[in-house]
Amino acid sequence: MSKLRLSITMSLDGYVAGPDQSEENPLGTGGMQLHEWFFPLKAFREMHGEDGGEVNASSGVVEERRENIGATIMGRNMFGPVRGPWPDESWRGWWGDDPPYHHPVFVLTHHARDPLEMTGGTTFHFVTDGIESALSQAKDAAQERDIWLAGGASVVNQYLAARLVDEIDISIAPVILGSGARLFAGLQRDTLKLRQIRAVDAPGVTHIKFQVG
Amino acid sequence: MSKLRLSITMSLDGYVAGPDQSEENPLGTGGMQLHEWFFPLKAFREMHGEDGGEVNASSGVVEERRENIGATIMGRNMFGPVRGPWPDESWRGWWGDDPPYHHPVFVLTHHARDPLEMTGGTTFHFVTDGIESALSQAKDAAQERDIWLAGGASVVNQYLAARLVDEIDISIAPVILGSGARLFAGLQRDTLKLRQIRAVDAPGVTHIKFQVG
């Protein structure tokens, strides 16, 4: 059975992006600090076609998160800064011609758009009929493999509230953002029964994985 | 130099107590779940004069948190359920005649009250002139030892906002509370520069320690 696996980085005070997200500042004010543990890694540099980089306790976690993933689901703000109807087809994601997904990516939006085929195996599909439809399409695309729930907070919180997430792997960054997009906002008590599977103490970050029961 | 050390348990969504705290339910609705990692421990049973209990990866953390502590600071709601002026002297804390502190405890309140000497070395001092005064009195009492900042969220958030905390050790429980007393609420971005010191993967909890710089 294909699982829906959330992996995301959160500040110690619960935010996955800072306020005032924009094209210049996709993660909002201060949001880049969340990912400082990731940038020095060999795994990150490889994604950008660069040599070198560190291998540390985070490397195994990054690898584990990618294993057996056949499709990705994300919110529209994670795909790009365009709001409202698409003015044209010119926005093609933050990631250049060869995005680091290499599989179908389902982008939740209120505004229809034709699928966008990139090089390297990534195709962006724009889903306008809700989170359950996106999950069902992602499952078909992933075949027996799992689906990565990538962000942002709004889409993730909707999937959590609907109890559709099977696994949560949170990277907690040593950062206080104070405002922005808050993960787990709006959930009712005990919506999720969590069982801690493991925690990894890595340079500048802690990765905690939960099974959702 | 005496340090102010926060150690506290937080839900994955950032709460240190549930809603509707009362005498019957001191940690609010669902709040007891936060501490389920602690109750089975030998260290917890010993505090209550009981034999047995587990020794696991949390045991060393509990011990470390108690080491070199000479005084404690807490908010009034952590001391008891009484709100407004003290009707009489009958409320003597949640912990019986011999509270598990064994040193001076400074309780922040708006309502004056005489010091309350318990058995076993604990004396509760009621401080009405603010967080800096409580800290200065606690430092005098602790002499060269450190001060434990114990909770609740309101008092802790005030100390954090005033940049008076030297060390933060957070136990993250695999629980979603959805509402209640939220740690780190109301802080501005980058109020605190945090450096992760260590994370401990323990049964049903992760303990992450930060130096505040």
GROMACS .gro file of C-alpha atoms in nm:
model
  426
    1MET     CA    1   0.000   0.000   0.000
    2SER     CA    2   0.122   0.339  -0.103
    3LYS     CA    3   0.181   0.572   0.197
    4LEU     CA    4   0.152   0.950   0.222
    5ARG     CA    5   0.473   1.068   0.389
    6LEU     CA    6   0.520   1.421   0.515
    7SER     CA    7   0.874   1.545   0.551
    8ILE     CA    8   0.933   1.910   0.622
    9THR     CA    9   1.153   2.146   0.822
   10MET     CA   10   0.997   2.349   1.103
   11SER     CA   11   1.131   2.619   1.334
   12LEU     CA   12   1.133   2.544   1.707
   13ASP     CA   13   0.827   2.771   1.734
   14GLY     CA   14   0.636   2.579   1.467
   15TYR     CA   15   0.674   2.766   1.137
   16VAL     CA   16   0.770   2.617   0.801
   17ALA     CA   17   0.807   2.956   0.630
   18GLY     CA   18   0.844   3.313   0.747
   19PRO     CA   19   0.600   3.597   0.672
   20ASP     CA   20   0.587   3.789   0.341
   21GLN     CA   21   0.667   3.513   0.095
   22SER     CA   22   0.744   3.646  -0.252
   23GLU     CA   23   0.930   3.562  -0.571
   24GLU     CA   24   1.243   3.722  -0.423
   25ASN     CA   25   1.189   3.552  -0.090
   26PRO     CA   26   1.010   3.221  -0.151
   27LEU     CA   27   1.042   3.106   0.211
   28GLY     CA   28   0.940   3.441   0.360
   29THR     CA   29   1.144   3.662   0.590
   30GLY     CA   30   1.395   3.451   0.777
   31GLY     CA   31   1.270   3.130   0.618
   32MET     CA   32   1.604   3.037   0.458
   33GLN     CA   33   1.749   2.988   0.807
   34LEU     CA   34   1.530   2.680   0.843
   35HIS     CA   35   1.732   2.497   0.583
   36GLU     CA   36   2.084   2.585   0.689
   37TRP     CA   37   2.138   2.226   0.799
   38PHE     CA   38   2.061   2.111   0.444
   39PHE     CA   39   2.272   2.343   0.227
   40PRO     CA   40   2.619   2.212   0.326
   41LEU     CA   41   2.525   1.850   0.251
   42LYS     CA   42   2.664   1.652  -0.040
   43ALA     CA   43   2.303   1.545  -0.109
   44PHE     CA   44   2.200   1.909  -0.155
   45ARG     CA   45   2.499   1.995  -0.374
   46GLU     CA   46   2.436   1.693  -0.594
   47MET     CA   47   2.077   1.809  -0.652
   48HIS     CA   48   2.228   2.124  -0.802
   49GLY     CA   49   2.493   1.944  -1.004
   50GLU     CA   50   2.774   2.051  -0.773
   51ASP     CA   51   3.057   1.847  -0.629
   52GLY     CA   52   3.168   1.822  -0.270
   53GLY     CA   53   2.968   1.885   0.044
   54GLU     CA   54   2.937   1.717   0.381
   55VAL     CA   55   2.815   1.375   0.477
   56ASN     CA   56   2.681   1.383   0.831
   57ALA     CA   57   2.395   1.243   1.040
   58SER     CA   58   2.141   1.426   0.822
   59SER     CA   59   2.260   1.250   0.506
   60GLY     CA   60   2.096   0.919   0.593
   61VAL     CA   61   1.772   1.097   0.679
   62VAL     CA   62   1.765   1.279   0.346
   63GLU     CA   63   1.825   0.952   0.166
   64GLU     CA   64   1.555   0.772   0.367
   65ARG     CA   65   1.306   1.045   0.280
   66ARG     CA   66   1.364   0.999  -0.091
   67GLU     CA   67   1.352   0.623  -0.088
   68ASN     CA   68   1.057   0.461  -0.258
   69ILE     CA   69   0.887   0.791  -0.348
   70GLY     CA   70   0.691   0.777  -0.675
   71ALA     CA   71   0.500   1.108  -0.667
   72THR     CA   72   0.490   1.440  -0.480
   73ILE     CA   73   0.203   1.660  -0.364
   74MET     CA   74   0.254   2.029  -0.292
   75GLY     CA   75   0.055   2.348  -0.252
   76ARG     CA   76   0.054   2.615  -0.514
   77ASN     CA   77   0.265   2.856  -0.309
   78MET     CA   78   0.537   2.596  -0.294
   79PHE     CA   79   0.526   2.574  -0.674
   80GLY     CA   80   0.552   2.947  -0.727
   81PRO     CA   81   0.472   3.303  -0.627
   82VAL     CA   82   0.187   3.353  -0.876
   83ARG     CA   83  -0.150   3.413  -0.705
   84GLY     CA   84  -0.494   3.404  -0.866
   85PRO     CA   85  -0.550   3.278  -1.224
   86TRP     CA   86  -0.234   3.193  -1.422
   87PRO     CA   87  -0.165   3.496  -1.643
   88ASP     CA   88   0.025   3.272  -1.887
   89GLU     CA   89   0.238   2.958  -1.891
   90SER     CA   90   0.566   3.131  -1.817
   91TRP     CA   91   0.606   3.029  -1.450
   92ARG     CA   92   0.761   2.683  -1.452
   93GLY     CA   93   0.850   2.637  -1.084
   94TRP     CA   94   1.145   2.747  -0.874
   95TRP     CA   95   1.373   2.467  -0.983
   96GLY     CA   96   1.484   2.535  -1.342
   97ASP     CA   97   1.436   2.297  -1.637
   98ASP     CA   98   1.528   1.981  -1.448
   99PRO     CA   99   1.353   1.993  -1.108
  100PRO     CA  100   1.484   1.759  -0.837
  101TYR     CA  101   1.169   1.543  -0.831
  102HIS     CA  102   1.206   1.314  -1.135
  103HIS     CA  103   0.848   1.191  -1.096
  104PRO     CA  104   0.495   1.334  -1.124
  105VAL     CA  105   0.423   1.630  -0.895
  106PHE     CA  106   0.063   1.722  -0.810
  107VAL     CA  107   0.015   2.092  -0.739
  108LEU     CA  108  -0.303   2.188  -0.552
  109THR     CA  109  -0.454   2.507  -0.691
  110HIS     CA  110  -0.790   2.671  -0.755
  111HIS     CA  111  -0.684   2.759  -1.110
  112ALA     CA  112  -0.669   2.503  -1.389
  113ARG     CA  113  -0.360   2.470  -1.603
  114ASP     CA  114  -0.228   2.211  -1.848
  115PRO     CA  115   0.029   1.961  -1.725
  116LEU     CA  116   0.383   2.089  -1.752
  117GLU     CA  117   0.645   1.837  -1.858
  118MET     CA  118   0.998   1.921  -1.756
  119THR     CA  119   1.319   1.736  -1.833
  120GLY     CA  120   1.444   1.459  -1.603
  121GLY     CA  121   1.108   1.292  -1.547
  122THR     CA  122   0.926   1.564  -1.354
  123THR     CA  123   0.577   1.657  -1.473
  124PHE     CA  124   0.369   1.912  -1.283
  125HIS     CA  125  -0.002   1.831  -1.275
  126PHE     CA  126  -0.239   2.102  -1.154
  127VAL     CA  127  -0.524   1.966  -0.943
  128THR     CA  128  -0.829   2.185  -0.886
  129ASP     CA  129  -1.069   1.940  -0.723
  130GLY     CA  130  -0.920   1.908  -0.378
  131ILE     CA  131  -0.681   1.712  -0.160
  132GLU     CA  132  -0.850   1.373  -0.190
  133SER     CA  133  -0.840   1.391  -0.567
  134ALA     CA  134  -0.474   1.492  -0.563
  135LEU     CA  135  -0.394   1.199  -0.335
  136SER     CA  136  -0.582   0.955  -0.552
  137GLN     CA  137  -0.409   1.081  -0.868
  138ALA     CA  138  -0.072   1.069  -0.694
  139LYS     CA  139  -0.135   0.712  -0.583
  140ASP     CA  140  -0.217   0.608  -0.937
  141ALA     CA  141   0.098   0.778  -1.064
  142ALA     CA  142   0.319   0.634  -0.789
  143GLN     CA  143   0.189   0.283  -0.846
  144GLU     CA  144   0.305   0.087  -0.544
  145ARG     CA  145   0.551   0.350  -0.428
  146ASP     CA  146   0.488   0.620  -0.167
  147ILE     CA  147   0.392   0.985  -0.201
  148TRP     CA  148   0.586   1.274  -0.059
  149LEU     CA  149   0.376   1.548   0.098
  150ALA     CA  150   0.616   1.839   0.058
  151GLY     CA  151   0.436   2.155   0.182
  152GLY     CA  152   0.347   2.426   0.244
  153ALA     CA  153   0.173   2.452   0.575
  154SER     CA  154  -0.176   2.514   0.439
  155VAL     CA  155  -0.189   2.201   0.224
  156VAL     CA  156  -0.013   1.992   0.487
  157ASN     CA  157  -0.254   2.104   0.759
  158GLN     CA  158  -0.548   2.009   0.538
  159TYR     CA  159  -0.410   1.658   0.485
  160LEU     CA  160  -0.337   1.623   0.858
  161ALA     CA  161  -0.687   1.738   0.957
  162ALA     CA  162  -0.834   1.486   0.713
  163ARG     CA  163  -0.617   1.211   0.869
  164LEU     CA  164  -0.470   1.119   0.533
  165VAL     CA  165  -0.103   1.130   0.636
  166ASP     CA  166   0.067   0.800   0.725
  167GLU     CA  167   0.409   0.918   0.836
  168ILE     CA  168   0.554   1.248   0.960
  169ASP     CA  169   0.926   1.325   0.955
  170ILE     CA  170   0.994   1.669   1.099
  171SER     CA  171   1.328   1.844   1.094
  172ILE     CA  172   1.336   2.089   1.383
  173ALA     CA  173   1.569   2.381   1.315
  174PRO     CA  174   1.719   2.587   1.599
  175VAL     CA  175   1.540   2.899   1.484
  176ILE     CA  176   1.261   3.123   1.618
  177LEU     CA  177   1.061   3.277   1.331
  178GLY     CA  178   0.788   3.439   1.541
  179SER     CA  179   0.536   3.446   1.255
  180GLY     CA  180   0.468   3.297   0.914
  181ALA     CA  181   0.313   2.970   0.801
  182ARG     CA  182   0.249   2.752   1.105
  183LEU     CA  183   0.247   2.375   1.079
  184PHE     CA  184  -0.021   2.188   1.277
  185ALA     CA  185  -0.237   2.502   1.300
  186GLY     CA  186  -0.609   2.446   1.333
  187LEU     CA  187  -0.591   2.080   1.429
  188GLN     CA  188  -0.817   1.945   1.699
  189ARG     CA  189  -0.666   1.768   1.999
  190ASP     CA  190  -0.588   1.405   1.926
  191THR     CA  191  -0.674   1.434   1.557
  192LEU     CA  192  -0.354   1.239   1.512
  193LYS     CA  193  -0.228   0.948   1.717
  194LEU     CA  194   0.150   0.969   1.685
  195ARG     CA  195   0.408   0.708   1.765
  196GLN     CA  196   0.769   0.825   1.766
  197ILE     CA  197   0.980   0.598   1.546
  198ARG     CA  198   1.320   0.763   1.578
  199ALA     CA  199   1.501   1.089   1.641
  200VAL     CA  200   1.834   1.182   1.485
  201ASP     CA  201   2.070   1.432   1.644
  202ALA     CA  202   2.245   1.600   1.347
  203PRO     CA  203   2.454   1.917   1.312
  204GLY     CA  204   2.219   2.211   1.359
  205VAL     CA  205   1.897   2.010   1.336
  206THR     CA  206   1.697   1.724   1.489
  207HIS     CA  207   1.491   1.490   1.271
  208ILE     CA  208   1.196   1.322   1.443
  209LYS     CA  209   0.989   1.062   1.269
  210PHE     CA  210   0.639   0.957   1.369
  211GLN     CA  211   0.403   0.691   1.251
  212VAL     CA  212   0.046   0.820   1.238
  213GLY     CA  213  -0.189   0.551   1.368
  214MET     CA  214   2.804   3.252   3.673
  215SER     CA  215   2.462   3.123   3.759
  216LYS     CA  216   2.259   3.028   3.448
  217LEU     CA  217   1.883   3.037   3.389
  218ARG     CA  218   1.794   2.698   3.243
  219LEU     CA  219   1.454   2.623   3.093
  220SER     CA  220   1.349   2.261   3.078
  221ILE     CA  221   0.994   2.179   2.982
  222THR     CA  222   0.784   1.931   2.783
  223MET     CA  223   0.600   2.054   2.475
  224SER     CA  224   0.358   1.888   2.233
  225LEU     CA  225   0.463   1.859   1.870
  226ASP     CA  226   0.228   2.151   1.798
  227GLY     CA  227   0.389   2.371   2.062
  228TYR     CA  228   0.175   2.352   2.377
  229VAL     CA  229   0.299   2.291   2.732
  230ALA     CA  230  -0.053   2.253   2.878
  231GLY     CA  231  -0.397   2.190   2.736
  232PRO     CA  232  -0.695   2.426   2.764
  233ASP     CA  233  -0.916   2.457   3.077
  234GLN     CA  234  -0.658   2.411   3.351
  235SER     CA  235  -0.818   2.358   3.692
  236GLU     CA  236  -0.754   2.202   4.031
  237GLU     CA  237  -0.887   1.871   3.899
  238ASN     CA  238  -0.693   1.905   3.577
  239PRO     CA  239  -0.375   2.104   3.647
  240LEU     CA  240  -0.229   2.048   3.301
  241GLY     CA  241  -0.552   2.121   3.118
  242THR     CA  242  -0.745   1.889   2.889
  243GLY     CA  243  -0.508   1.633   2.741
  244GLY     CA  244  -0.207   1.786   2.916
  245MET     CA  245  -0.114   1.472   3.111
  246GLN     CA  246  -0.031   1.301   2.781
  247LEU     CA  247   0.270   1.530   2.751
  248HIS     CA  248   0.438   1.359   3.042
  249GLU     CA  249   0.373   0.996   2.961
  250TRP     CA  250   0.743   0.949   2.885
  251PHE     CA  251   0.825   1.061   3.242
  252PHE     CA  252   0.582   0.858   3.457
  253PRO     CA  253   0.735   0.511   3.400
  254LEU     CA  254   1.085   0.628   3.496
  255LYS     CA  255   1.264   0.524   3.813
  256ALA     CA  256   1.350   0.894   3.858
  257PHE     CA  257   0.980   0.983   3.866
  258ARG     CA  258   0.887   0.700   4.103
  259GLU     CA  259   1.167   0.797   4.340
  260MET     CA  260   1.031   1.153   4.355
  261HIS     CA  261   0.712   1.000   4.491
  262GLY     CA  262   0.884   0.762   4.731
  263GLU     CA  263   0.810   0.458   4.519
  264ASP     CA  264   1.039   0.173   4.417
  265GLY     CA  265   1.097   0.034   4.071
  266GLY     CA  266   1.052   0.204   3.738
  267GLU     CA  267   1.247   0.214   3.414
  268VAL     CA  268   1.590   0.344   3.337
  269ASN     CA  269   1.609   0.447   2.971
  270ALA     CA  270   1.754   0.720   2.750
  271SER     CA  271   1.542   0.982   2.929
  272SER     CA  272   1.696   0.900   3.268
  273GLY     CA  273   2.025   1.071   3.195
  274VAL     CA  274   1.843   1.378   3.065
  275VAL     CA  275   1.632   1.405   3.381
  276GLU     CA  276   1.945   1.377   3.591
  277GLU     CA  277   2.129   1.636   3.383
  278ARG     CA  278   1.839   1.879   3.424
  279ARG     CA  279   1.857   1.855   3.801
  280GLU     CA  280   2.232   1.884   3.828
  281ASN     CA  281   2.366   2.200   3.985
  282ILE     CA  282   2.023   2.359   4.032
  283GLY     CA  283   2.001   2.584   4.340
  284ALA     CA  284   1.664   2.757   4.290
  285THR     CA  285   1.350   2.734   4.076
  286ILE     CA  286   1.129   3.001   3.917
  287MET     CA  287   0.769   2.927   3.820
  288GLY     CA  288   0.447   3.107   3.738
  289ARG     CA  289   0.160   3.115   3.975
  290ASN     CA  290  -0.055   2.877   3.771
  291MET     CA  291   0.216   2.618   3.800
  292PHE     CA  292   0.206   2.662   4.179
  293GLY     CA  293  -0.170   2.621   4.203
  294PRO     CA  294  -0.519   2.678   4.067
  295VAL     CA  295  -0.601   2.980   4.286
  296ARG     CA  296  -0.659   3.297   4.079
  297GLY     CA  297  -0.679   3.655   4.210
  298PRO     CA  298  -0.585   3.747   4.571
  299TRP     CA  299  -0.504   3.455   4.803
  300PRO     CA  300  -0.824   3.389   5.005
  301ASP     CA  301  -0.613   3.231   5.282
  302GLU     CA  302  -0.292   3.035   5.328
  303SER     CA  303  -0.446   2.694   5.272
  304TRP     CA  304  -0.311   2.627   4.920
  305ARG     CA  305   0.040   2.488   4.964
  306GLY     CA  306   0.122   2.370   4.609
  307TRP     CA  307   0.042   2.053   4.417
  308TRP     CA  308   0.321   1.849   4.567
  309GLY     CA  309   0.228   1.765   4.931
  310ASP     CA  310   0.437   1.850   5.237
  311ASP     CA  311   0.770   1.757   5.084
  312PRO     CA  312   0.782   1.902   4.730
  313PRO     CA  313   1.042   1.761   4.491
  314TYR     CA  314   1.246   2.085   4.475
  315HIS     CA  315   1.449   2.083   4.801
  316HIS     CA  316   1.559   2.442   4.739
  317PRO     CA  317   1.400   2.790   4.725
  318VAL     CA  318   1.122   2.829   4.467
  319PHE     CA  319   1.024   3.175   4.344
  320VAL     CA  320   0.659   3.199   4.238
  321LEU     CA  321   0.567   3.495   4.016
  322THR     CA  322   0.230   3.643   4.115
  323HIS     CA  323   0.047   3.975   4.136
  324HIS     CA  324  -0.066   3.897   4.490
  325ALA     CA  325   0.168   3.917   4.789
  326ARG     CA  326   0.195   3.630   5.033
  327ASP     CA  327   0.438   3.532   5.309
  328PRO     CA  328   0.705   3.276   5.229
  329LEU     CA  329   0.592   2.920   5.278
  330GLU     CA  330   0.843   2.681   5.424
  331MET     CA  331   0.784   2.315   5.347
  332THR     CA  332   0.974   2.011   5.469
  333GLY     CA  333   1.273   1.880   5.274
  334GLY     CA  334   1.431   2.216   5.202
  335THR     CA  335   1.169   2.369   4.973
  336THR     CA  336   1.052   2.723   5.054
  337PHE     CA  337   0.808   2.902   4.825
  338HIS     CA  338   0.873   3.275   4.791
  339PHE     CA  339   0.604   3.488   4.627
  340VAL     CA  340   0.746   3.759   4.403
  341THR     CA  341   0.521   4.048   4.302
  342ASP     CA  342   0.768   4.285   4.139
  343GLY     CA  343   0.834   4.109   3.812
  344ILE     CA  344   1.056   3.863   3.632
  345GLU     CA  345   1.386   4.047   3.676
  346SER     CA  346   1.336   4.070   4.050
  347ALA     CA  347   1.250   3.699   4.070
  348LEU     CA  348   1.564   3.616   3.875
  349SER     CA  349   1.782   3.832   4.093
  350GLN     CA  350   1.637   3.681   4.412
  351ALA     CA  351   1.677   3.331   4.270
  352LYS     CA  352   2.041   3.402   4.183
  353ASP     CA  353   2.110   3.518   4.536
  354ALA     CA  354   1.944   3.207   4.675
  355ALA     CA  355   2.118   2.970   4.434
  356GLN     CA  356   2.458   3.123   4.508
  357GLU     CA  357   2.684   2.991   4.233
  358ARG     CA  358   2.443   2.723   4.118
  359ASP     CA  359   2.193   2.751   3.831
  360ILE     CA  360   1.822   2.832   3.827
  361TRP     CA  361   1.555   2.612   3.681
  362LEU     CA  362   1.287   2.796   3.484
  363ALA     CA  363   1.004   2.546   3.521
  364GLY     CA  364   0.694   2.699   3.356
  365GLY     CA  365   0.423   2.771   3.266
  366ALA     CA  366   0.418   2.913   2.918
  367SER     CA  367   0.331   3.269   3.017
  368VAL     CA  368   0.624   3.315   3.255
  369VAL     CA  369   0.862   3.128   3.027
  370ASN     CA  370   0.763   3.340   2.726
  371GLN     CA  371   0.827   3.656   2.928
  372TYR     CA  372   1.177   3.540   3.021
  373LEU     CA  373   1.246   3.438   2.660
  374ALA     CA  374   1.127   3.772   2.521
  375ALA     CA  375   1.350   3.952   2.772
  376ARG     CA  376   1.647   3.737   2.658
  377LEU     CA  377   1.716   3.621   3.012
  378VAL     CA  378   1.729   3.247   2.941
  379ASP     CA  379   2.073   3.087   2.895
  380GLU     CA  380   1.978   2.732   2.805
  381ILE     CA  381   1.666   2.560   2.668
  382ASP     CA  382   1.605   2.188   2.699
  383ILE     CA  383   1.277   2.091   2.534
  384SER     CA  384   1.116   1.749   2.553
  385ILE     CA  385   0.897   1.705   2.247
  386ALA     CA  386   0.610   1.466   2.311
  387PRO     CA  387   0.437   1.282   2.024
  388VAL     CA  388   0.108   1.456   2.097
  389ILE     CA  389  -0.115   1.712   1.921
  390LEU     CA  390  -0.302   1.927   2.176
  391GLY     CA  391  -0.456   2.174   1.930
  392SER     CA  392  -0.497   2.448   2.193
  393GLY     CA  393  -0.383   2.551   2.539
  394ALA     CA  394  -0.072   2.730   2.664
  395ARG     CA  395   0.169   2.779   2.375
  396LEU     CA  396   0.541   2.801   2.429
  397PHE     CA  397   0.734   3.060   2.225
  398ALA     CA  398   0.415   3.259   2.158
  399GLY     CA  399   0.458   3.630   2.099
  400LEU     CA  400   0.832   3.619   2.034
  401GLN     CA  401   0.981   3.829   1.757
  402ARG     CA  402   1.189   3.664   1.486
  403ASP     CA  403   1.547   3.608   1.595
  404THR     CA  404   1.484   3.724   1.952
  405LEU     CA  405   1.687   3.418   2.041
  406LYS     CA  406   1.999   3.289   1.874
  407LEU     CA  407   1.990   2.916   1.936
  408ARG     CA  408   2.267   2.664   1.900
  409GLN     CA  409   2.166   2.300   1.921
  410ILE     CA  410   2.380   2.118   2.176
  411ARG     CA  411   2.234   1.769   2.162
  412ALA     CA  412   1.921   1.568   2.089
  413VAL     CA  413   1.829   1.245   2.265
  414ASP     CA  414   1.603   0.985   2.108
  415ALA     CA  415   1.418   0.827   2.402
  416PRO     CA  416   1.108   0.607   2.429
  417GLY     CA  417   0.809   0.824   2.338
  418VAL     CA  418   0.995   1.156   2.349
  419THR     CA  419   1.284   1.355   2.203
  420HIS     CA  420   1.490   1.589   2.421
  421ILE     CA  421   1.660   1.877   2.237
  422LYS     CA  422   1.896   2.111   2.416
  423PHE     CA  423   1.996   2.456   2.293
  424GLN     CA  424   2.239   2.714   2.412
  425VAL     CA  425   2.097   3.064   2.384
  426GLY     CA  426   2.368   3.298   2.259
   0.00000   0.00000   0.00000
